[in-house]
């Protein structure tokens, strides 16, 4: 299973950006899809996640500004980021809990490669 994140770039403060994360490979089901980020000189932190029934949860710093959604038919997660601030500058990583075998009910967490988001004027 591979996760490919895309959509990062340079955006001005107050602007918006949407990240995508598409999963490919041996996929028999996807449970939670999540996003993490790591800013310069900081620890990696959890941003938020979306469960199969579309329930979402967000970290306090991004609540009411970021929205996570999913397209199950495309095995893709999205992170819509609005009202971006300089402190949102980070490498953003997606995660998915994937069932990758038809012989097992086990779900394993996979990580994307990360995409850079820079918020600067």
PDB file of N, CA, C and O in Angstrom, residues 56-85:
ATOM      1  N   UNK A  56     -15.480  13.484  12.256  1.00  0.00           N
ATOM      2  CA  UNK A  56     -14.159  14.103  12.241  1.00  0.00           C
ATOM      3  C   UNK A  56     -13.799  14.639  13.620  1.00  0.00           C
ATOM      4  O   UNK A  56     -14.650  14.904  14.462  1.00  0.00           O
ATOM      5  N   UNK A  57     -12.488  14.795  13.801  1.00  0.00           N
ATOM      6  CA  UNK A  57     -11.981  15.382  15.030  1.00  0.00           C
ATOM      7  C   UNK A  57     -10.730  16.155  14.665  1.00  0.00           C
ATOM      8  O   UNK A  57      -9.953  15.714  13.806  1.00  0.00           O
ATOM      9  N   UNK A  58     -10.518  17.303  15.322  1.00  0.00           N
ATOM     10  CA  UNK A  58      -9.413  18.178  14.972  1.00  0.00           C
ATOM     11  C   UNK A  58      -8.648  18.627  16.208  1.00  0.00           C
ATOM     12  O   UNK A  58      -9.206  18.743  17.296  1.00  0.00           O
ATOM     13  N   UNK A  59      -7.366  18.927  15.992  1.00  0.00           N
ATOM     14  CA  UNK A  59      -6.567  19.533  17.036  1.00  0.00           C
ATOM     15  C   UNK A  59      -7.035  20.967  17.241  1.00  0.00           C
ATOM     16  O   UNK A  59      -7.481  21.634  16.296  1.00  0.00           O
ATOM     17  N   UNK A  60      -6.900  21.457  18.455  1.00  0.00           N
ATOM     18  CA  UNK A  60      -7.386  22.806  18.772  1.00  0.00           C
ATOM     19  C   UNK A  60      -6.807  23.897  17.872  1.00  0.00           C
ATOM     20  O   UNK A  60      -7.544  24.819  17.477  1.00  0.00           O
ATOM     21  N   UNK A  61      -5.505  23.866  17.519  1.00  0.00           N
ATOM     22  CA  UNK A  61      -4.947  24.960  16.709  1.00  0.00           C
ATOM     23  C   UNK A  61      -5.578  25.100  15.321  1.00  0.00           C
ATOM     24  O   UNK A  61      -5.463  26.158  14.699  1.00  0.00           O
ATOM     25  N   UNK A  62      -6.221  24.031  14.821  1.00  0.00           N
ATOM     26  CA  UNK A  62      -6.759  24.082  13.458  1.00  0.00           C
ATOM     27  C   UNK A  62      -8.275  24.002  13.427  1.00  0.00           C
ATOM     28  O   UNK A  62      -8.885  24.138  12.350  1.00  0.00           O
ATOM     29  N   UNK A  63      -8.861  23.781  14.569  1.00  0.00           N
ATOM     30  CA  UNK A  63     -10.322  23.645  14.633  1.00  0.00           C
ATOM     31  C   UNK A  63     -10.979  24.899  14.064  1.00  0.00           C
ATOM     32  O   UNK A  63     -10.536  26.014  14.315  1.00  0.00           O
ATOM     33  N   UNK A  64     -12.020  24.701  13.309  1.00  0.00           N
ATOM     34  CA  UNK A  64     -12.797  25.769  12.669  1.00  0.00           C
ATOM     35  C   UNK A  64     -12.086  26.400  11.483  1.00  0.00           C
ATOM     36  O   UNK A  64     -12.651  27.299  10.830  1.00  0.00           O
ATOM     37  N   UNK A  65     -10.862  25.984  11.173  1.00  0.00           N
ATOM     38  CA  UNK A  65     -10.164  26.483   9.982  1.00  0.00           C
ATOM     39  C   UNK A  65      -9.889  25.374   8.969  1.00  0.00           C
ATOM     40  O   UNK A  65      -9.854  25.617   7.762  1.00  0.00           O
ATOM     41  N   UNK A  66      -9.663  24.167   9.482  1.00  0.00           N
ATOM     42  CA  UNK A  66      -9.341  23.030   8.612  1.00  0.00           C
ATOM     43  C   UNK A  66     -10.529  22.069   8.552  1.00  0.00           C
ATOM     44  O   UNK A  66     -11.247  21.903   9.541  1.00  0.00           O
ATOM     45  N   UNK A  67     -10.697  21.440   7.405  1.00  0.00           N
ATOM     46  CA  UNK A  67     -11.766  20.446   7.223  1.00  0.00           C
ATOM     47  C   UNK A  67     -11.194  19.220   6.523  1.00  0.00           C
ATOM     48  O   UNK A  67     -10.562  19.341   5.462  1.00  0.00           O
ATOM     49  N   UNK A  68     -11.437  18.072   7.123  1.00  0.00           N
ATOM     50  CA  UNK A  68     -11.006  16.809   6.530  1.00  0.00           C
ATOM     51  C   UNK A  68     -12.214  16.114   5.917  1.00  0.00           C
ATOM     52  O   UNK A  68     -13.284  16.060   6.525  1.00  0.00           O
ATOM     53  N   UNK A  69     -12.038  15.601   4.716  1.00  0.00           N
ATOM     54  CA  UNK A  69     -13.088  14.847   4.051  1.00  0.00           C
ATOM     55  C   UNK A  69     -12.461  13.627   3.372  1.00  0.00           C
ATOM     56  O   UNK A  69     -11.236  13.502   3.312  1.00  0.00           O
ATOM     57  N   UNK A  70     -13.323  12.735   2.863  1.00  0.00           N
ATOM     58  CA  UNK A  70     -12.813  11.531   2.232  1.00  0.00           C
ATOM     59  C   UNK A  70     -13.723  11.126   1.080  1.00  0.00           C
ATOM     60  O   UNK A  70     -14.929  11.382   1.098  1.00  0.00           O
ATOM     61  N   UNK A  71     -13.094  10.491   0.093  1.00  0.00           N
ATOM     62  CA  UNK A  71     -13.826   9.900  -1.028  1.00  0.00           C
ATOM     63  C   UNK A  71     -13.477   8.421  -1.012  1.00  0.00           C
ATOM     64  O   UNK A  71     -12.380   8.029  -1.457  1.00  0.00           O
ATOM     65  N   UNK A  72     -14.371   7.603  -0.491  1.00  0.00           N
ATOM     66  CA  UNK A  72     -14.063   6.188  -0.326  1.00  0.00           C
ATOM     67  C   UNK A  72     -13.904   5.465  -1.668  1.00  0.00           C
ATOM     68  O   UNK A  72     -13.124   4.524  -1.778  1.00  0.00           O
ATOM     69  N   UNK A  73     -14.630   5.917  -2.673  1.00  0.00           N
ATOM     70  CA  UNK A  73     -14.515   5.289  -3.993  1.00  0.00           C
ATOM     71  C   UNK A  73     -13.138   5.494  -4.602  1.00  0.00           C
ATOM     72  O   UNK A  73     -12.668   4.676  -5.393  1.00  0.00           O
ATOM     73  N   UNK A  74     -12.494   6.589  -4.225  1.00  0.00           N
ATOM     74  CA  UNK A  74     -11.169   6.911  -4.761  1.00  0.00           C
ATOM     75  C   UNK A  74     -10.062   6.625  -3.755  1.00  0.00           C
ATOM     76  O   UNK A  74      -8.896   6.906  -4.038  1.00  0.00           O
ATOM     77  N   UNK A  75     -10.408   6.087  -2.580  1.00  0.00           N
ATOM     78  CA  UNK A  75      -9.407   5.840  -1.528  1.00  0.00           C
ATOM     79  C   UNK A  75      -8.574   7.093  -1.265  1.00  0.00           C
ATOM     80  O   UNK A  75      -7.336   7.032  -1.160  1.00  0.00           O
ATOM     81  N   UNK A  76      -9.245   8.217  -1.151  1.00  0.00           N
ATOM     82  CA  UNK A  76      -8.563   9.507  -1.050  1.00  0.00           C
ATOM     83  C   UNK A  76      -9.086  10.314   0.134  1.00  0.00           C
ATOM     84  O   UNK A  76     -10.292  10.324   0.399  1.00  0.00           O
ATOM     85  N   UNK A  77      -8.161  10.964   0.799  1.00  0.00           N
ATOM     86  CA  UNK A  77      -8.481  11.892   1.879  1.00  0.00           C
ATOM     87  C   UNK A  77      -8.107  13.295   1.455  1.00  0.00           C
ATOM     88  O   UNK A  77      -7.170  13.479   0.657  1.00  0.00           O
ATOM     89  N   UNK A  78      -8.823  14.269   2.002  1.00  0.00           N
ATOM     90  CA  UNK A  78      -8.559  15.669   1.674  1.00  0.00           C
ATOM     91  C   UNK A  78      -8.405  16.464   2.963  1.00  0.00           C
ATOM     92  O   UNK A  78      -9.028  16.162   3.980  1.00  0.00           O
ATOM     93  N   UNK A  79      -7.573  17.504   2.883  1.00  0.00           N
ATOM     94  CA  UNK A  79      -7.433  18.440   3.992  1.00  0.00           C
ATOM     95  C   UNK A  79      -7.598  19.841   3.422  1.00  0.00           C
ATOM     96  O   UNK A  79      -6.701  20.352   2.752  1.00  0.00           O
ATOM     97  N   UNK A  80      -8.769  20.420   3.671  1.00  0.00           N
ATOM     98  CA  UNK A  80      -9.046  21.789   3.247  1.00  0.00           C
ATOM     99  C   UNK A  80      -8.582  22.730   4.348  1.00  0.00           C
ATOM    100  O   UNK A  80      -9.059  22.626   5.490  1.00  0.00           O
ATOM    101  N   UNK A  81      -7.663  23.634   4.007  1.00  0.00           N
ATOM    102  CA  UNK A  81      -7.094  24.550   4.995  1.00  0.00           C
ATOM    103  C   UNK A  81      -7.451  25.977   4.633  1.00  0.00           C
ATOM    104  O   UNK A  81      -7.099  26.439   3.537  1.00  0.00           O
ATOM    105  N   UNK A  82      -8.138  26.650   5.529  1.00  0.00           N
ATOM    106  CA  UNK A  82      -8.543  28.042   5.330  1.00  0.00           C
ATOM    107  C   UNK A  82      -7.906  28.936   6.381  1.00  0.00           C
ATOM    108  O   UNK A  82      -7.426  28.454   7.411  1.00  0.00           O
ATOM    109  N   UNK A  83      -7.918  30.216   6.112  1.00  0.00           N
ATOM    110  CA  UNK A  83      -7.378  31.208   7.070  1.00  0.00           C
ATOM    111  C   UNK A  83      -5.999  30.794   7.562  1.00  0.00           C
ATOM    112  O   UNK A  83      -5.720  30.807   8.765  1.00  0.00           O
ATOM    113  N   UNK A  84      -5.142  30.457   6.638  1.00  0.00           N
ATOM    114  CA  UNK A  84      -3.823  29.938   7.002  1.00  0.00           C
ATOM    115  C   UNK A  84      -2.978  30.990   7.692  1.00  0.00           C
ATOM    116  O   UNK A  84      -3.036  32.183   7.366  1.00  0.00           O
ATOM    117  N   UNK A  85      -2.180  30.517   8.643  1.00  0.00           N
ATOM    118  CA  UNK A  85      -1.302  31.372   9.430  1.00  0.00           C
ATOM    119  C   UNK A  85       0.141  30.900   9.231  1.00  0.00           C
ATOM    120  O   UNK A  85       0.389  29.758   8.830  1.00  0.00           O
TER     121      UNK A  85
END
